[in-house]
mmCIF file of C-alpha atoms in Angstrom:
data_model
loop_
_atom_site.group_PDB
_atom_site.id
_atom_site.type_symbol
_atom_site.label_atom_id
_atom_site.label_comp_id
_atom_site.label_asym_id
_atom_site.label_seq_id
_atom_site.Cartn_x
_atom_site.Cartn_y
_atom_site.Cartn_z
ATOM 1 C CA MET N 1 -26.574 -54.566 23.216
ATOM 2 C CA TYR N 2 -28.349 -51.841 21.297
ATOM 3 C CA ARG N 3 -27.762 -49.394 24.155
ATOM 4 C CA PHE N 4 -24.064 -50.161 24.159
ATOM 5 C CA PHE N 5 -23.837 -49.718 20.389
ATOM 6 C CA PHE N 6 -25.925 -46.528 20.548
ATOM 7 C CA THR N 7 -23.692 -45.137 23.341
ATOM 8 C CA ILE N 8 -20.523 -45.844 21.336
ATOM 9 C CA VAL N 9 -21.980 -44.188 18.227
ATOM 10 C CA LEU N 10 -23.182 -41.209 20.273
ATOM 11 C CA VAL N 11 -19.790 -40.679 21.979
ATOM 12 C CA PHE N 12 -17.961 -41.048 18.666
ATOM 13 C CA GLY N 13 -20.384 -38.662 16.953
ATOM 14 C CA LEU N 14 -20.029 -36.006 19.664
ATOM 15 C CA SER N 15 -16.234 -36.199 19.637
ATOM 16 C CA PHE N 16 -16.207 -36.011 15.832
ATOM 17 C CA SER N 17 -18.538 -33.010 15.793
ATOM 18 C CA SER N 18 -16.442 -31.186 18.425
ATOM 19 C CA PHE N 19 -13.325 -31.899 16.334
ATOM 20 C CA CYS N 20 -15.006 -30.431 13.265
ATOM 21 C CA GLN N 21 -16.073 -27.347 15.162
ATOM 22 C CA SER N 22 -12.577 -26.692 16.534
ATOM 23 C CA THR N 23 -11.072 -27.019 13.043
ATOM 24 C CA GLU N 24 -13.642 -24.572 11.705
ATOM 25 C CA LYS N 25 -12.803 -22.135 14.527
ATOM 26 C CA VAL N 26 -9.100 -22.217 13.656
ATOM 27 C CA ASN N 27 -9.870 -21.546 10.010
ATOM 28 C CA LEU N 28 -12.192 -18.689 10.954
ATOM 29 C CA ASP N 29 -9.517 -17.138 13.200
ATOM 30 C CA SER N 30 -6.911 -17.292 10.439
ATOM 31 C CA LEU N 31 -9.388 -15.733 8.023
ATOM 32 C CA ILE N 32 -10.012 -12.866 10.445
ATOM 33 C CA LYS N 33 -6.243 -12.375 10.876
ATOM 34 C CA GLN N 34 -5.776 -12.282 7.105
ATOM 35 C CA VAL N 35 -8.557 -9.706 6.709
ATOM 36 C CA ILE N 36 -6.922 -7.538 9.389
ATOM 37 C CA VAL N 37 -3.533 -7.785 7.645
ATOM 38 C CA LEU N 38 -5.114 -6.860 4.302
ATOM 39 C CA ASP N 39 -6.900 -3.921 5.920
ATOM 40 C CA GLN N 40 -3.615 -2.633 7.363
ATOM 41 C CA GLU N 41 -1.867 -2.988 4.000
ATOM 42 C CA LEU N 42 -4.715 -1.167 2.241
ATOM 43 C CA TYR N 43 -4.503 1.689 4.763
ATOM 44 C CA GLN N 44 -0.735 1.980 4.172
ATOM 45 C CA VAL N 45 -1.207 2.093 0.391
ATOM 46 C CA GLN N 46 -3.918 4.756 0.699
ATOM 47 C CA LEU N 47 -1.676 6.798 3.013
ATOM 48 C CA ASN N 48 1.246 6.567 0.575
ATOM 49 C CA LEU N 49 -0.979 7.596 -2.332
ATOM 50 C CA ASN N 50 -2.323 10.598 -0.419
ATOM 51 C CA GLN N 51 1.166 11.767 0.577
ATOM 52 C CA SER N 52 2.551 11.234 -2.910
ATOM 53 C CA GLN N 53 -0.376 13.109 -4.495
ATOM 54 C CA LYS N 54 0.504 16.249 -2.529
ATOM 55 C CA GLN N 55 4.183 15.885 -3.342
ATOM 56 C CA LEU N 56 3.524 15.274 -7.048
ATOM 57 C CA LYS N 57 1.347 18.376 -7.309
ATOM 58 C CA THR N 58 4.010 20.455 -5.573
ATOM 59 C CA GLY N 59 6.728 19.040 -7.838
ATOM 60 C CA ILE N 60 4.713 19.765 -10.977
ATOM 61 C CA PHE N 61 4.121 23.343 -9.845
ATOM 62 C CA ILE N 62 7.798 23.972 -8.974
ATOM 63 C CA ALA N 63 9.044 22.400 -12.210
ATOM 64 C CA THR N 64 6.541 24.400 -14.289
ATOM 65 C CA VAL N 65 7.613 27.670 -12.674
ATOM 66 C CA GLY N 66 11.303 26.809 -13.091
ATOM 67 C CA TYR N 67 11.080 25.866 -16.736
ATOM 68 C CA SER N 68 8.873 28.891 -17.450
ATOM 69 C CA VAL N 69 11.571 31.117 -15.980
ATOM 70 C CA THR N 70 14.092 29.281 -18.172
ATOM 71 C CA ILE N 71 12.009 29.999 -21.270
ATOM 72 C CA LEU N 72 11.679 33.638 -20.258
ATOM 73 C CA GLY N 73 15.446 33.827 -19.793
ATOM 74 C CA GLY N 74 15.957 32.369 -23.270
ATOM 75 C CA GLN N 75 13.646 35.013 -24.736
ATOM 76 C CA LEU N 76 15.557 37.808 -23.014
ATOM 77 C CA LEU N 77 18.977 36.656 -24.216
ATOM 78 C CA GLY N 78 18.685 38.798 -27.351
ATOM 79 C CA SER N 79 17.570 42.060 -25.743
ATOM 80 C CA ASN N 80 19.101 41.817 -22.252
ATOM 81 C CA PRO N 81 21.821 39.125 -22.202
ATOM 82 C CA ASP N 82 22.838 39.502 -18.533
ATOM 83 C CA LEU N 83 19.289 39.148 -17.214
ATOM 84 C CA GLY N 84 18.598 36.344 -19.729
ATOM 85 C CA LYS N 85 21.598 34.294 -18.571
ATOM 86 C CA THR N 86 20.647 34.785 -14.935
ATOM 87 C CA LEU N 87 17.073 33.685 -15.597
ATOM 88 C CA LEU N 88 18.291 30.687 -17.607
ATOM 89 C CA TYR N 89 20.439 29.404 -14.752
ATOM 90 C CA THR N 90 17.928 30.249 -12.040
ATOM 91 C CA GLY N 91 15.020 28.690 -13.927
ATOM 92 C CA GLY N 92 17.057 25.587 -14.669
ATOM 93 C CA ALA N 93 17.919 25.159 -10.992
ATOM 94 C CA ILE N 94 14.283 25.653 -9.949
ATOM 95 C CA GLY N 95 13.162 23.179 -12.633
ATOM 96 C CA ILE N 96 15.659 20.577 -11.434
ATOM 97 C CA GLY N 97 14.396 21.058 -7.873
ATOM 98 C CA GLY N 98 10.819 20.493 -9.066
ATOM 99 C CA THR N 99 11.853 17.380 -10.958
ATOM 100 C CA TYR N 100 13.606 16.081 -7.836
ATOM 101 C CA THR N 101 10.402 16.635 -5.866
ATOM 102 C CA LEU N 102 8.460 14.721 -8.537
ATOM 103 C CA VAL N 103 10.867 11.787 -8.362
ATOM 104 C CA ARG N 104 10.504 11.655 -4.569
ATOM 105 C CA GLY N 105 6.721 11.602 -5.006
ATOM 106 C CA PHE N 106 6.930 8.725 -7.460
ATOM 107 C CA ASN N 107 9.205 6.835 -5.073
ATOM 108 C CA LYS N 108 6.458 6.986 -2.451
ATOM 109 C CA ILE N 109 4.049 5.377 -4.873
ATOM 110 C CA SER N 110 6.334 2.493 -5.761
ATOM 111 C CA LEU N 111 6.472 0.256 -2.734
ATOM 112 C CA GLY N 112 8.968 -2.167 -4.220
ATOM 113 C CA PRO N 113 8.384 -5.799 -5.027
ATOM 114 C CA PRO N 114 5.447 -7.423 -3.262
ATOM 115 C CA ARG N 115 6.198 -9.199 -0.023
ATOM 116 C CA LYS N 116 5.728 -12.917 0.294
ATOM 117 C CA ARG N 117 2.292 -13.775 1.596
ATOM 118 C CA VAL N 118 2.076 -15.553 4.929
ATOM 119 C CA HIS N 119 -0.632 -18.187 5.063
ATOM 120 C CA TYR N 120 -2.044 -18.972 8.477
#
């Protein structure tokens, strides 16, 4: 009788332990998948930041040159009006181009609203 009872307990215990191990394996697999997804998202964010950094620096430089030319054109309006007007318009156009480049750089940084998280 004891052998029968011991055999039943042993079979039940082994099946229960194998069930626990398979559940743990599934949870471990989903954890690994989630870490991989997070790693991919982090890489994409770092790539966007690197690209936007270059574009922001370029935009700042172009806008600074353009608005400096605009200021120079404003200074020359009194002594040389034709050259001053030309520099005003040219500098304004260059400054607007630099500002446009800045806005495009900022758009790369903003990724939009966060996506819904998928739980495995």
